[in-house]
Amino acid sequence: MGLVVVHQRYVSAAHAHYAGDLVDGAFGLACFGDVATEICIRTDGDEGLFASYADIQFLGPIRAGDVLRTTGTVTRIGRRSREIDFTAVVLCRLRPDLGISASQVLPEPIVAIRARGTVVVPG
């Protein structure tokens, strides 16, 4: 309990689906799935399976060109289930007003998604 796994990745233009280079919410959930897989490997030596989300809150935009940090923290351990709190935070963002490839580290990270999910592992 309390295990924390952190992933960071650049969000490429290939992931943009909407005007303003917005990325769909499923992208963040897929990142949570990757974090959950690592948690299961670390705790149980198995990739496990995602069973459900109890809560998902989309709080801010994820855009092409962002650097996204996804974090998962184990909050409950059952016999075969693990409950995980997830957060997706934007750390860096493009600055097209300064140049075509200009980007910056944000002075305050943007919390884009919070969620709570459950994974199951072999018994």
mmCIF file of C-alpha atoms in Angstrom:
data_model
loop_
_atom_site.group_PDB
_atom_site.id
_atom_site.type_symbol
_atom_site.label_atom_id
_atom_site.label_comp_id
_atom_site.label_asym_id
_atom_site.label_seq_id
_atom_site.Cartn_x
_atom_site.Cartn_y
_atom_site.Cartn_z
ATOM 1 C CA MET A 1 0.000 0.000 0.000
ATOM 2 C CA GLY A 2 1.246 3.487 -0.810
ATOM 3 C CA LEU A 3 3.320 2.343 -3.797
ATOM 4 C CA VAL A 4 3.618 5.206 -6.293
ATOM 5 C CA VAL A 5 4.435 4.792 -9.993
ATOM 6 C CA VAL A 6 5.116 7.806 -12.216
ATOM 7 C CA HIS A 7 5.323 7.935 -16.028
ATOM 8 C CA GLN A 8 6.126 10.981 -18.156
ATOM 9 C CA ARG A 9 5.675 11.315 -21.885
ATOM 10 C CA TYR A 10 5.528 13.816 -24.695
ATOM 11 C CA VAL A 11 2.116 14.064 -26.377
ATOM 12 C CA SER A 12 2.724 14.077 -30.130
ATOM 13 C CA ALA A 13 0.597 15.807 -32.742
ATOM 14 C CA ALA A 14 -0.598 12.359 -33.844
ATOM 15 C CA HIS A 15 -2.769 12.245 -30.710
ATOM 16 C CA ALA A 16 -4.631 15.513 -31.411
ATOM 17 C CA HIS A 17 -8.260 14.881 -32.405
ATOM 18 C CA TYR A 18 -9.985 18.219 -31.908
ATOM 19 C CA ALA A 19 -9.595 21.918 -32.709
ATOM 20 C CA GLY A 20 -6.879 23.664 -30.746
ATOM 21 C CA ASP A 21 -4.748 20.482 -30.843
ATOM 22 C CA LEU A 22 -6.861 18.981 -28.044
ATOM 23 C CA VAL A 23 -6.336 15.329 -27.189
ATOM 24 C CA ASP A 24 -9.291 13.144 -26.232
ATOM 25 C CA GLY A 25 -9.759 11.958 -22.662
ATOM 26 C CA ALA A 26 -9.129 8.367 -23.679
ATOM 27 C CA PHE A 27 -5.455 9.247 -24.158
ATOM 28 C CA GLY A 28 -5.098 10.063 -20.456
ATOM 29 C CA LEU A 29 -6.964 6.906 -19.484
ATOM 30 C CA ALA A 30 -4.599 4.846 -21.642
ATOM 31 C CA CYS A 31 -1.696 6.442 -19.762
ATOM 32 C CA PHE A 32 -3.381 5.425 -16.496
ATOM 33 C CA GLY A 33 -3.600 1.874 -17.856
ATOM 34 C CA ASP A 34 0.169 1.846 -18.439
ATOM 35 C CA VAL A 35 0.792 3.052 -14.882
ATOM 36 C CA ALA A 36 -1.611 0.411 -13.518
ATOM 37 C CA THR A 37 0.221 -2.302 -15.468
ATOM 38 C CA GLU A 38 3.543 -1.311 -13.906
ATOM 39 C CA ILE A 39 1.942 -1.242 -10.453
ATOM 40 C CA CYS A 40 0.623 -4.789 -10.945
ATOM 41 C CA ILE A 41 4.022 -6.002 -12.145
ATOM 42 C CA ARG A 42 5.734 -4.444 -9.118
ATOM 43 C CA THR A 43 3.209 -5.701 -6.564
ATOM 44 C CA ASP A 44 2.267 -9.083 -8.019
ATOM 45 C CA GLY A 45 4.658 -10.057 -10.808
ATOM 46 C CA ASP A 46 1.782 -9.982 -13.326
ATOM 47 C CA GLU A 47 0.389 -7.358 -15.688
ATOM 48 C CA GLY A 48 -3.069 -7.703 -14.130
ATOM 49 C CA LEU A 49 -6.307 -6.457 -15.678
ATOM 50 C CA PHE A 50 -8.102 -3.145 -15.293
ATOM 51 C CA ALA A 51 -11.530 -3.900 -13.785
ATOM 52 C CA SER A 52 -13.234 -0.516 -13.381
ATOM 53 C CA TYR A 53 -13.095 3.172 -12.681
ATOM 54 C CA ALA A 54 -15.019 4.409 -9.635
ATOM 55 C CA ASP A 55 -14.507 8.068 -10.559
ATOM 56 C CA ILE A 56 -13.025 10.064 -13.437
ATOM 57 C CA GLN A 57 -12.742 13.855 -13.458
ATOM 58 C CA PHE A 58 -11.578 15.690 -16.581
ATOM 59 C CA LEU A 59 -10.293 18.954 -15.121
ATOM 60 C CA GLY A 60 -8.126 20.566 -17.791
ATOM 61 C CA PRO A 61 -7.011 20.191 -21.404
ATOM 62 C CA ILE A 62 -4.293 17.917 -22.722
ATOM 63 C CA ARG A 63 -2.889 19.190 -26.017
ATOM 64 C CA ALA A 64 -0.440 18.036 -28.642
ATOM 65 C CA GLY A 65 3.012 19.195 -27.586
ATOM 66 C CA ASP A 66 2.371 18.760 -23.877
ATOM 67 C CA VAL A 67 4.618 16.817 -21.542
ATOM 68 C CA LEU A 68 2.290 14.754 -19.372
ATOM 69 C CA ARG A 69 3.084 13.162 -16.029
ATOM 70 C CA THR A 70 0.749 10.354 -14.929
ATOM 71 C CA THR A 71 0.913 9.081 -11.374
ATOM 72 C CA GLY A 72 -0.738 6.101 -9.738
ATOM 73 C CA THR A 73 -0.822 5.497 -5.989
ATOM 74 C CA VAL A 74 -2.042 2.226 -4.483
ATOM 75 C CA THR A 75 -4.661 3.111 -1.860
ATOM 76 C CA ARG A 76 -6.181 -0.289 -1.058
ATOM 77 C CA ILE A 77 -5.064 -3.895 -1.420
ATOM 78 C CA GLY A 78 -7.590 -6.705 -1.493
ATOM 79 C CA ARG A 79 -6.984 -10.412 -1.979
ATOM 80 C CA ARG A 80 -6.938 -10.053 -5.781
ATOM 81 C CA SER A 81 -7.772 -6.368 -6.290
ATOM 82 C CA ARG A 82 -5.776 -3.177 -5.990
ATOM 83 C CA GLU A 83 -7.387 0.268 -5.807
ATOM 84 C CA ILE A 84 -5.339 3.050 -7.375
ATOM 85 C CA ASP A 85 -5.664 6.842 -7.339
ATOM 86 C CA PHE A 86 -4.494 8.399 -10.618
ATOM 87 C CA THR A 87 -3.502 11.917 -11.607
ATOM 88 C CA ALA A 88 -2.495 13.287 -15.019
ATOM 89 C CA VAL A 89 -0.640 16.617 -14.884
ATOM 90 C CA VAL A 90 0.595 18.776 -17.774
ATOM 91 C CA LEU A 91 4.176 19.898 -17.045
ATOM 92 C CA CYS A 92 5.145 21.593 -20.329
ATOM 93 C CA ARG A 93 3.126 23.206 -23.119
ATOM 94 C CA LEU A 94 3.787 24.576 -26.602
ATOM 95 C CA ARG A 95 4.088 28.346 -27.040
ATOM 96 C CA PRO A 96 3.219 28.932 -30.722
ATOM 97 C CA ASP A 97 3.041 32.683 -30.011
ATOM 98 C CA LEU A 98 6.842 32.562 -29.563
ATOM 99 C CA GLY A 99 7.667 30.315 -32.513
ATOM 100 C CA ILE A 100 6.539 27.183 -34.336
ATOM 101 C CA SER A 101 8.403 24.836 -31.998
ATOM 102 C CA ALA A 102 8.645 27.003 -28.873
ATOM 103 C CA SER A 103 7.608 25.370 -25.611
ATOM 104 C CA GLN A 104 7.866 26.078 -21.912
ATOM 105 C CA VAL A 105 7.869 24.413 -18.542
ATOM 106 C CA LEU A 106 4.649 25.621 -16.921
ATOM 107 C CA PRO A 107 5.117 27.706 -13.772
ATOM 108 C CA GLU A 108 2.255 25.727 -12.221
ATOM 109 C CA PRO A 109 1.428 22.261 -13.602
ATOM 110 C CA ILE A 110 -2.125 21.830 -14.878
ATOM 111 C CA VAL A 111 -4.090 18.959 -13.337
ATOM 112 C CA ALA A 112 -5.836 17.481 -16.357
ATOM 113 C CA ILE A 113 -7.419 14.273 -15.014
ATOM 114 C CA ARG A 114 -8.024 12.634 -11.644
ATOM 115 C CA ALA A 115 -9.441 9.140 -11.322
ATOM 116 C CA ARG A 116 -9.785 6.154 -9.036
ATOM 117 C CA GLY A 117 -9.625 2.681 -10.520
ATOM 118 C CA THR A 118 -9.459 -0.964 -9.587
ATOM 119 C CA VAL A 119 -7.208 -3.621 -11.089
ATOM 120 C CA VAL A 120 -7.304 -7.357 -10.481
ATOM 121 C CA VAL A 121 -4.428 -9.798 -10.425
ATOM 122 C CA PRO A 122 -4.326 -13.612 -10.465
ATOM 123 C CA GLY A 123 -5.083 -15.205 -7.110
#
